[in-house]
XYZ file of C-alpha atoms in Angstrom:
663
model
C -5.416 62.649 -250.315
C -7.529 64.196 -247.542
C -10.397 61.880 -248.462
C -8.028 58.918 -248.201
C -6.972 59.924 -244.700
C -10.576 60.467 -243.640
C -11.476 57.031 -244.976
C -8.725 55.359 -242.949
C -9.779 57.251 -239.820
C -13.338 56.088 -240.338
C -12.209 52.513 -240.993
C -10.052 52.375 -237.858
C -12.753 53.883 -235.672
C -15.388 51.481 -236.985
C -13.139 48.459 -236.367
C -12.247 49.563 -232.841
C -15.847 50.375 -231.988
C -16.990 47.005 -233.308
C -14.540 45.311 -230.951
C -15.665 47.399 -227.985
C -19.393 47.032 -228.613
C -19.496 43.384 -229.677
C -17.154 41.395 -227.452
C -17.731 38.234 -229.471
C -15.940 39.547 -232.562
C -12.245 39.709 -233.332
C -10.769 42.729 -235.062
C -8.898 40.326 -237.321
C -9.822 39.820 -240.943
C -10.386 36.781 -243.103
C -10.937 36.435 -246.812
C -13.061 33.289 -246.923
C -16.544 34.052 -248.215
C -18.051 31.411 -245.925
C -17.537 33.748 -242.973
C -19.021 36.846 -244.540
C -22.123 37.887 -242.642
C -22.812 41.227 -244.321
C -22.391 42.810 -247.751
C -18.781 42.933 -248.937
C -16.631 45.782 -247.740
C -13.945 47.185 -250.053
C -10.314 47.031 -249.045
C -8.060 49.948 -248.371
C -8.972 52.516 -251.057
C -10.795 49.815 -253.040
C -7.803 47.540 -253.602
C -8.648 44.494 -251.486
C -11.160 41.649 -251.696
C -14.170 41.508 -249.406
C -13.428 41.018 -245.717
C -15.382 40.606 -242.497
C -14.973 39.966 -238.792
C -14.756 36.379 -237.572
C -16.981 35.269 -234.651
C -14.939 34.303 -231.604
C -16.712 30.997 -231.065
C -15.307 29.642 -234.338
C -11.764 30.070 -233.021
C -11.689 27.708 -230.061
C -10.991 24.645 -232.179
C -8.015 26.351 -233.838
C -5.708 26.472 -230.828
C -2.814 23.996 -230.842
C -3.672 23.097 -234.435
C -0.407 24.250 -235.962
C 2.091 22.105 -237.797
C 5.587 22.457 -236.360
C 8.763 21.084 -237.946
C 12.250 21.027 -236.424
C 15.285 20.907 -238.701
C 18.847 20.778 -237.398
C 21.381 22.519 -239.598
C 25.018 21.461 -239.018
C 27.388 24.394 -238.618
C 31.024 23.643 -239.325
C 33.217 25.704 -237.033
C 36.131 25.349 -239.422
C 36.896 27.207 -242.628
C 33.640 26.484 -244.434
C 30.118 26.706 -243.073
C 27.634 24.428 -244.814
C 23.970 24.039 -244.021
C 21.959 21.001 -245.023
C 18.649 19.422 -244.143
C 18.664 16.922 -241.309
C 15.935 15.176 -239.368
C 12.461 16.661 -239.212
C 9.271 16.003 -237.346
C 5.705 17.305 -237.507
C 2.533 16.847 -235.559
C 1.784 13.967 -237.918
C 4.323 11.947 -235.909
C 6.756 11.374 -238.750
C 9.624 9.265 -237.479
C 13.217 10.349 -237.689
C 15.621 8.456 -239.868
C 18.582 9.342 -237.678
C 18.439 8.025 -234.131
C 21.392 10.176 -233.115
C 19.335 13.305 -233.798
C 15.832 12.263 -232.806
C 13.029 14.799 -232.781
C 9.369 14.690 -231.906
C 6.567 17.202 -231.886
C 7.847 20.654 -230.833
C 11.207 19.145 -229.844
C 14.039 21.648 -229.429
C 16.888 19.732 -227.853
C 20.408 18.429 -228.280
C 21.383 15.092 -229.822
C 20.670 11.881 -227.906
C 18.249 13.554 -225.465
C 14.770 12.259 -224.802
C 12.810 14.760 -226.863
C 9.451 13.775 -225.551
C 10.500 14.025 -221.932
C 9.356 17.322 -220.435
C 10.900 16.671 -217.043
C 13.703 18.807 -215.699
C 16.516 17.318 -217.744
C 19.438 19.674 -217.323
C 21.522 17.931 -219.962
C 18.820 18.619 -222.517
C 18.324 22.274 -221.770
C 21.494 23.820 -220.400
C 23.840 25.564 -222.817
C 27.232 24.017 -223.300
C 30.147 25.713 -221.579
C 29.929 28.560 -219.072
C 26.294 29.537 -218.529
C 27.223 33.185 -218.013
C 29.057 33.378 -221.337
C 26.925 31.126 -223.540
C 23.806 32.752 -224.919
C 20.786 30.689 -225.932
C 19.183 32.809 -228.633
C 15.646 32.513 -230.001
C 15.176 34.240 -233.378
C 11.532 35.091 -234.116
C 10.323 36.075 -237.590
C 7.071 37.611 -238.822
C 4.754 35.403 -240.850
C 6.694 36.406 -243.969
C 10.341 37.306 -243.488
C 11.780 37.044 -247.004
C 15.462 37.858 -247.154
C 15.450 38.787 -243.450
C 15.268 35.077 -242.731
C 18.495 34.532 -244.635
C 20.175 37.511 -242.953
C 19.346 36.433 -239.414
C 20.334 32.838 -240.165
C 23.781 34.093 -241.157
C 23.925 35.901 -237.809
C 22.723 32.732 -236.072
C 25.398 30.611 -237.743
C 28.103 33.026 -236.622
C 26.755 32.949 -233.066
C 26.856 29.143 -233.119
C 30.455 29.235 -234.351
C 31.317 31.301 -231.282
C 29.863 28.782 -228.882
C 26.332 30.131 -228.461
C 23.098 28.215 -229.068
C 20.581 29.457 -231.610
C 17.046 28.442 -232.557
C 15.289 30.158 -235.440
C 11.486 30.127 -235.588
C 10.186 30.739 -239.103
C 6.899 30.340 -240.996
C 6.211 27.971 -243.855
C 6.320 29.687 -247.235
C 5.913 28.615 -250.843
C 8.761 30.860 -251.966
C 11.181 28.232 -253.245
C 14.024 30.760 -253.086
C 13.977 30.631 -249.278
C 15.675 27.286 -248.821
C 16.876 26.741 -245.275
C 19.142 23.959 -246.516
C 20.991 26.347 -248.833
C 24.746 26.234 -248.537
C 26.610 29.333 -247.444
C 28.048 29.357 -250.959
C 25.104 29.008 -253.399
C 25.100 27.437 -256.840
C 27.732 28.974 -259.043
C 30.218 29.357 -256.196
C 33.187 27.071 -255.724
C 32.211 26.664 -252.078
C 28.994 24.939 -253.110
C 30.925 21.770 -253.863
C 32.576 21.633 -250.422
C 30.883 19.469 -247.787
C 33.220 19.078 -244.855
C 31.268 18.142 -241.727
C 33.449 17.596 -238.682
C 32.318 15.145 -236.039
C 32.018 17.921 -233.469
C 29.946 20.295 -235.604
C 27.449 22.409 -233.727
C 23.834 22.847 -234.775
C 21.528 25.722 -235.570
C 17.948 24.610 -234.940
C 15.228 25.852 -237.272
C 11.558 25.511 -236.298
C 9.097 25.896 -239.167
C 5.551 26.752 -238.083
C 2.424 26.795 -240.229
C -1.138 27.773 -239.396
C -4.153 25.536 -239.883
C -5.782 26.904 -243.027
C -7.649 23.792 -244.110
C -10.830 25.822 -244.590
C -8.970 28.603 -246.459
C -10.037 31.287 -244.032
C -6.713 33.127 -244.137
C -5.736 35.131 -247.238
C -2.463 34.645 -249.122
C -2.055 31.171 -247.654
C -2.568 27.658 -249.055
C -4.618 24.972 -247.347
C -1.475 23.437 -245.821
C -0.570 26.728 -244.154
C 2.139 27.809 -246.585
C 2.285 31.522 -247.229
C 1.752 32.305 -250.909
C 3.190 35.595 -252.054
C 0.839 37.554 -254.353
C 3.666 38.112 -256.839
C 1.385 39.251 -259.649
C -0.305 41.767 -257.349
C 3.084 43.070 -256.229
C 4.305 43.375 -259.809
C 1.150 44.940 -261.257
C 0.281 47.332 -258.427
C 1.847 50.757 -258.226
C 4.038 51.264 -255.156
C 2.004 53.311 -252.696
C 0.862 53.043 -249.121
C -2.634 53.715 -250.485
C -2.501 50.387 -252.329
C -1.881 48.213 -249.275
C -4.677 45.572 -249.352
C -6.453 45.586 -246.036
C -7.122 41.840 -246.089
C -3.409 41.332 -245.427
C -4.267 41.886 -241.764
C -5.908 38.461 -241.856
C -2.405 37.044 -241.640
C -2.128 38.604 -238.184
C -4.946 36.292 -237.082
C -3.081 33.303 -238.514
C 0.186 34.231 -236.823
C -1.118 35.274 -233.414
C -3.628 32.462 -232.933
C -0.971 29.902 -233.902
C 1.966 31.369 -232.028
C 0.196 32.400 -228.830
C -2.505 29.723 -228.782
C -0.303 26.626 -228.945
C 0.418 25.607 -225.345
C 2.650 22.696 -226.385
C 4.881 24.923 -228.489
C 5.156 27.507 -225.712
C 5.970 24.803 -223.150
C 8.716 23.373 -225.351
C 10.211 26.803 -225.930
C 10.125 27.540 -222.214
C 11.805 24.177 -221.513
C 14.669 25.170 -223.822
C 15.893 27.847 -221.392
C 16.502 30.647 -223.872
C 18.324 33.687 -222.538
C 17.595 36.318 -225.188
C 15.165 36.852 -228.081
C 16.048 38.448 -231.413
C 12.810 39.623 -233.040
C 12.343 40.890 -236.590
C 9.772 43.494 -235.549
C 8.112 44.402 -238.845
C 4.437 43.508 -238.242
C 5.558 41.028 -235.586
C 4.202 42.159 -232.230
C 2.891 38.674 -231.447
C 6.472 37.417 -231.404
C 7.255 40.146 -228.882
C 4.379 38.786 -226.802
C 5.859 35.278 -227.060
C 9.238 36.599 -225.909
C 7.525 38.247 -222.921
C 5.768 34.958 -222.085
C 9.197 33.296 -222.052
C 10.602 36.092 -219.884
C 13.330 37.086 -222.348
C 15.098 40.399 -222.934
C 14.558 41.455 -226.538
C 16.758 42.731 -229.331
C 14.680 44.077 -232.188
C 15.875 43.788 -235.798
C 14.892 46.273 -238.519
C 15.935 45.534 -242.094
C 14.719 48.739 -243.772
C 15.655 52.419 -243.734
C 14.756 53.587 -240.242
C 11.229 54.949 -240.626
C 7.737 53.687 -239.965
C 5.301 53.023 -237.148
C 7.159 50.264 -235.302
C 10.334 52.357 -234.752
C 8.181 55.273 -233.586
C 6.722 53.053 -230.889
C 10.248 52.132 -229.844
C 11.050 55.787 -229.201
C 12.515 56.650 -232.613
C 10.672 59.851 -233.489
C 11.605 61.723 -236.644
C 10.290 65.021 -237.902
C 8.444 64.575 -241.220
C 10.088 67.799 -242.366
C 13.475 66.065 -242.667
C 12.910 62.287 -242.627
C 10.895 60.742 -245.486
C 7.954 58.559 -244.473
C 7.766 54.881 -245.379
C 6.978 54.437 -249.099
C 7.084 58.192 -249.732
C 10.025 57.930 -252.177
C 11.137 61.407 -251.116
C 14.565 62.768 -250.234
C 15.723 64.481 -247.059
C 15.485 67.929 -248.688
C 11.817 68.551 -249.405
C 9.809 71.443 -250.797
C 6.842 72.819 -248.879
C 4.307 70.642 -250.689
C 6.537 67.593 -250.374
C 6.645 68.195 -246.612
C 2.859 68.401 -246.601
C 2.598 65.121 -248.519
C 5.235 63.484 -246.314
C 3.400 64.511 -243.140
C 0.150 63.054 -244.453
C 1.928 59.804 -245.378
C 3.530 59.617 -241.928
C 0.100 60.020 -240.317
C -1.381 57.386 -242.614
C 1.418 54.959 -241.754
C 0.726 55.627 -238.079
C -2.941 54.770 -238.621
C -2.098 51.513 -240.389
C 0.244 50.438 -237.604
C -2.374 51.455 -235.031
C -4.897 49.224 -236.748
C -2.364 46.392 -236.859
C -1.633 46.698 -233.139
C -5.376 46.718 -232.460
C -5.687 43.336 -234.161
C -2.632 42.047 -232.310
C -3.865 43.311 -228.949
C -7.098 41.385 -229.359
C -5.180 38.103 -229.533
C -2.831 39.037 -226.718
C -5.725 39.883 -224.410
C -7.720 36.834 -225.488
C -4.952 34.269 -224.999
C -2.620 35.928 -222.469
C -4.503 38.734 -220.710
C -1.688 39.228 -218.199
C 0.568 40.656 -220.925
C 0.833 44.367 -221.746
C -0.311 45.774 -225.063
C 1.754 45.416 -228.216
C 2.622 49.113 -228.067
C 4.135 48.648 -224.600
C 6.027 45.572 -225.823
C 7.561 47.664 -228.598
C 8.417 50.434 -226.152
C 10.287 48.010 -223.898
C 12.700 46.397 -226.371
C 16.250 46.564 -225.043
C 18.034 47.382 -228.288
C 17.133 47.986 -231.922
C 19.587 46.709 -234.543
C 19.154 48.437 -237.907
C 20.702 46.580 -240.832
C 21.481 49.797 -242.709
C 24.591 51.939 -243.073
C 24.887 55.696 -242.729
C 26.607 55.557 -246.098
C 23.189 54.750 -247.599
C 20.536 56.123 -245.235
C 19.906 59.794 -244.494
C 21.381 61.243 -241.260
C 18.940 61.426 -238.358
C 18.873 61.688 -234.575
C 18.813 58.384 -232.694
C 18.204 57.389 -229.062
C 20.964 55.366 -227.349
C 19.281 51.974 -227.732
C 19.277 52.170 -231.561
C 22.352 50.874 -233.375
C 23.101 51.013 -237.101
C 24.965 47.776 -237.736
C 25.379 48.045 -241.497
C 25.441 44.909 -243.618
C 25.192 41.470 -242.002
C 25.658 39.606 -245.278
C 28.660 41.528 -246.612
C 31.867 39.505 -246.754
C 34.841 39.008 -249.070
C 33.902 37.255 -252.273
C 34.422 33.510 -252.630
C 35.905 31.935 -255.780
C 33.353 31.291 -258.493
C 32.551 27.848 -259.798
C 35.024 27.047 -262.601
C 32.299 27.068 -265.276
C 30.999 30.458 -264.139
C 34.528 31.787 -263.729
C 35.310 30.818 -267.326
C 32.242 32.732 -268.514
C 33.226 35.822 -266.520
C 36.848 35.678 -267.672
C 35.775 35.411 -271.310
C 34.271 38.917 -271.052
C 37.772 40.384 -271.211
C 38.337 44.078 -270.500
C 34.676 44.942 -271.132
C 33.698 43.112 -267.960
C 30.261 41.865 -266.943
C 26.912 43.230 -265.797
C 25.029 41.445 -263.007
C 21.231 41.522 -263.280
C 19.089 40.288 -260.362
C 15.688 41.260 -258.959
C 16.042 39.607 -255.580
C 14.154 37.172 -253.420
C 10.741 38.665 -252.630
C 7.994 39.776 -254.975
C 9.805 38.813 -258.176
C 8.463 35.719 -259.892
C 9.498 35.045 -263.502
C 6.057 33.559 -264.125
C 4.318 36.921 -263.664
C 6.804 39.192 -265.435
C 5.117 40.496 -268.618
C 6.496 39.288 -271.930
C 7.015 42.879 -273.052
C 9.279 43.518 -270.060
C 11.290 40.328 -270.625
C 11.789 41.069 -274.302
C 12.780 44.674 -273.614
C 15.413 43.598 -271.101
C 16.919 40.961 -273.394
C 17.042 43.332 -276.372
C 18.781 45.977 -274.274
C 21.310 43.475 -272.927
C 22.012 42.074 -276.398
C 23.330 45.493 -277.482
C 26.012 45.567 -274.778
C 29.704 44.892 -275.270
C 29.718 43.398 -271.776
C 28.613 39.917 -270.873
C 25.644 39.604 -268.532
C 24.863 37.200 -265.695
C 21.071 37.294 -265.396
C 19.193 35.761 -262.467
C 16.074 34.522 -264.216
C 14.598 31.115 -264.909
C 15.996 30.389 -268.407
C 12.987 28.218 -269.246
C 10.821 31.374 -269.063
C 12.957 33.224 -271.614
C 13.029 33.068 -275.403
C 15.868 34.019 -277.722
C 18.496 34.529 -275.023
C 21.371 36.589 -276.521
C 24.812 35.025 -276.785
C 26.269 37.495 -274.277
C 23.675 36.638 -271.595
C 23.962 33.750 -269.134
C 20.589 33.166 -267.469
C 20.635 31.232 -264.182
C 17.779 30.519 -261.807
C 20.103 31.210 -258.864
C 23.361 33.145 -258.854
C 26.117 33.725 -256.259
C 25.235 37.408 -256.144
C 27.763 38.606 -253.596
C 30.628 36.624 -255.100
C 29.852 38.201 -258.471
C 29.613 41.698 -256.966
C 32.991 41.188 -255.317
C 34.560 40.102 -258.623
C 36.881 42.579 -260.314
C 35.234 41.963 -263.708
C 31.817 43.237 -262.560
C 31.106 46.763 -263.825
C 27.466 47.311 -262.882
C 24.586 45.829 -260.903
C 21.004 46.082 -262.216
C 18.771 45.385 -259.237
C 15.378 45.834 -257.593
C 17.390 47.670 -254.913
C 16.247 45.906 -251.804
C 18.247 46.810 -248.706
C 20.538 43.775 -248.798
C 21.344 44.153 -252.492
C 22.176 47.845 -252.117
C 24.320 47.140 -249.055
C 26.271 44.458 -250.920
C 26.723 46.583 -254.045
C 27.967 49.603 -252.078
C 30.218 47.446 -249.903
C 31.884 45.925 -252.970
C 32.032 49.215 -254.890
C 29.599 48.495 -257.722
C 27.289 51.216 -259.146
C 23.598 50.442 -259.488
C 20.627 50.763 -261.771
C 17.529 50.451 -259.595
C 14.242 49.075 -260.917
C 12.177 49.030 -257.692
C 9.302 46.585 -257.482
C 7.381 47.144 -254.250
C 7.400 48.320 -250.603
C 10.572 50.099 -249.430
C 12.499 49.541 -252.661
C 11.411 52.919 -254.031
C 12.660 54.643 -250.863
C 16.006 52.848 -251.044
C 16.348 53.620 -254.759
C 15.906 57.318 -254.009
C 18.766 57.105 -251.509
C 20.962 55.412 -254.128
C 20.257 58.253 -256.544
C 20.809 60.953 -253.892
C 24.169 59.438 -252.940
C 25.257 59.420 -256.584
C 25.608 55.641 -256.617
C 23.351 54.970 -259.584
C 20.153 55.658 -261.507
C 16.498 54.707 -261.057
C 14.155 53.331 -263.737
C 10.427 52.668 -263.373
C 9.456 49.093 -264.194
C 6.185 50.253 -265.772
C 7.968 52.416 -268.345
C 11.188 50.434 -268.787
C 12.018 49.765 -272.434
C 15.046 48.418 -274.262
C 16.132 51.999 -275.014
C 15.738 53.397 -271.481
C 17.589 50.430 -269.979
C 20.382 50.534 -272.571
C 20.816 54.306 -272.160
C 20.961 53.981 -268.359
C 23.598 51.241 -268.578
C 25.694 53.353 -270.949
C 25.412 56.366 -268.634
C 26.698 54.355 -265.664
C 29.513 52.712 -267.648
C 30.704 55.913 -269.339
C 30.225 58.422 -266.505
C 32.964 57.580 -264.008
C 31.376 59.761 -261.310
C 29.161 56.884 -260.201
C 32.131 54.535 -259.905
C 34.152 57.100 -257.936
C 31.277 57.713 -255.519
C 30.625 54.053 -254.813
C 34.339 53.237 -254.518
C 34.728 55.970 -251.900
C 31.863 54.525 -249.859
C 33.248 51.009 -250.290
C 36.650 52.015 -248.913
C 35.125 53.752 -245.884
C 32.761 50.866 -245.225
C 35.510 48.253 -245.256
C 37.476 50.211 -242.646
C 34.597 49.904 -240.174
C 33.787 46.957 -237.875
C 31.692 44.364 -239.687
C 27.940 44.275 -239.228
C 28.206 40.736 -237.868
C 30.706 41.794 -235.201
C 28.506 44.687 -234.103
C 25.346 42.571 -233.998
C 27.045 39.763 -232.062
C 28.420 42.248 -229.546
C 24.907 43.520 -228.812
C 23.422 40.028 -228.617
C 26.062 39.111 -226.055
C 25.591 42.365 -224.135
C 21.815 41.938 -223.838
C 22.372 38.289 -222.891
C 24.742 39.262 -220.067
C 23.168 42.479 -218.794
C 19.622 42.700 -220.160
C 17.142 44.136 -219.786
C 18.778 47.497 -220.510
C 16.124 49.889 -219.199
C 18.592 52.761 -218.781
C 19.111 53.071 -222.557
C 15.428 53.294 -223.425
C 14.498 56.864 -224.343
C 12.071 58.780 -222.124
C 8.843 59.863 -223.732
C 8.450 56.753 -225.870
C 5.005 56.234 -224.338
C 3.869 59.657 -225.559
C 1.459 59.851 -228.452
C 2.249 61.557 -231.744
C 0.441 64.719 -230.573
C 2.168 64.708 -227.196
C 5.693 64.042 -228.463
C 5.609 66.918 -230.921
C 3.867 69.128 -228.324
C 0.932 69.596 -230.663
C -1.394 69.410 -227.655
C 0.667 72.140 -225.981
C 0.661 74.240 -229.144
C -3.099 73.827 -229.408
C -3.475 75.045 -225.827
C -1.159 77.983 -226.458
C -3.025 78.764 -229.663
C -6.313 78.627 -227.776
C -4.933 80.924 -225.063
C -3.533 83.289 -227.679
C -6.892 83.300 -229.437
C -8.626 83.980 -226.131
C -6.242 86.816 -225.293
C -6.626 88.340 -228.739
C -10.391 87.980 -228.478
C -10.329 89.681 -225.067
C -8.199 92.498 -226.447
C -10.510 92.932 -229.422
C -13.612 92.874 -227.254
C -12.065 95.241 -224.696
C -10.960 97.593 -227.454
C -14.395 97.491 -229.013
C -16.093 98.194 -225.686
C -13.640 101.011 -224.964
C -14.163 102.565 -228.377
C -17.910 102.254 -228.035
C -17.750 103.902 -224.612
C -15.641 106.749 -225.963
C -17.917 107.288 -228.932
C -21.152 107.044 -227.001
C -20.199 108.919 -223.861
C -17.328 111.296 -224.397
C -17.881 112.365 -227.999
C -21.661 112.313 -227.657
C -21.459 114.374 -224.435
C -19.065 116.839 -226.057
C -21.362 117.337 -229.009
C -24.316 117.734 -226.648
C -22.520 120.477 -224.726
C -21.714 122.301 -227.962
C -25.362 122.242 -228.941
C -26.348 123.746 -225.591
């Protein structure tokens, strides 16, 4: 472990020195072999492909080369909210089929406005209603947002229902599960068949941005700029911060050069007169820079247990003796050696985030040198909304600008589609088991056959019926008691009285929904924070954890039987569910803070003092080192003085006494 830390220190120092010594190099990383100018360098702990620095002169032609698409999603302010695709436009000058909702390149405007007109058109840019009460919110995502994109769109829809204006800026992704046209009630829900668009429906605007990757210089991205998740890598690689591939930082180059280097996009956003930015801050400092360019107060969003380098830079310091580090998979009560390991992991996470901010700062200083560093941008966020509940996360001390808002997606269940309802009802008193591995990192095409067969054999032995989210075309010999669907109405099933158990990857949203609806869990974590969350589920007595690498039909079947037969799990989760439902909803809390920052931001008085201090300074390690040095000096002085005194006594007094005796 010590060698690993030393390697990261050496890597970070080499990268920073290279930037300081050779001003014509970016600290960003690319994976294309055509830009390699020296022998390949291994990734973090040997996991990544070869990488190298990219000469600055090759970047000038990349500015303003992004593809930008605007889609307007109708939001019904009545009983049902339904989202569907409307007109789009890209820099290829595709024409709109609907003249009442015309869009052009980078257009972000209301219906019937002249999109291409950049003059001061108040009707195109002013919010409807009272300017002091109507927020104009810009939601900014990292280059891959996963389920966070869905969560913040739900928040955006609710803001639109309440008379605010919302624009969501996302990045193009090949993950077919992230469909921005998806109805509020997905397939399998009765609401999916309801399309009731009133004439006065409001709109939530969604801007989809993609980088120019025609020469394949950026890793994990197709030539058309779509992010391609390395699902096989995520499935096959053991969860560990040591296994983070360092070439992933090449995506920072793609995001920052596109977002901060496109003058037309920035001008259009500025023309839209936003009043507040909501930024998903995981690896997303360039979006904070964009918000600063637009002069907006910032709410940060964090969709994980509250730990990691970004929260530390926002003034959320936690002692590694009590708060587990990101991807440590430890509990809050740790042994001595676990505290040692947790401290090392916390330092390693700090180094990774430091390297990430170094890459980000290069682009900020290159394209907008008047802006502060990414660390300062993180320090100056006005509020941090954490989509986690204290019922799940470990207790910890928080500064006043951090707010646990709980679950944004949790809501009462909607009626199931009649066909699915018939299947669920046919289970009788035995009930059903819901099996889903979530949105990110789980691709049926890369799941090993042995794993698929083991799961199906375990499920076939159950008395319960099973609703399995899995592409049925990728399965063989599906048992009679298993209904495999490519997409399921997860929350509606969890809210159903027939559901007895939820087998999940245990991402944050899935755990929130299961706990909210009182359903015990079996966690099979796949990657990233899912191991940390699974440990919290186990510590709270809400379920069990199985390792995907060692999962067999017997281990899965035994775990299901333990949950179904041991009523302790059900009692624990029901208790949390009852408490949770008595609290204000996560949506209400989040909306209240969006409106507060809109009206009164920036909120400097809630930012904690000392957030600019380094790790050593905050924990007074520099002071302790000084005190230790002084103590060492004092002890050394005492020892030396004692030695000199003893020597004097021996040489002068005793020697003189002996000499007198001899005489």
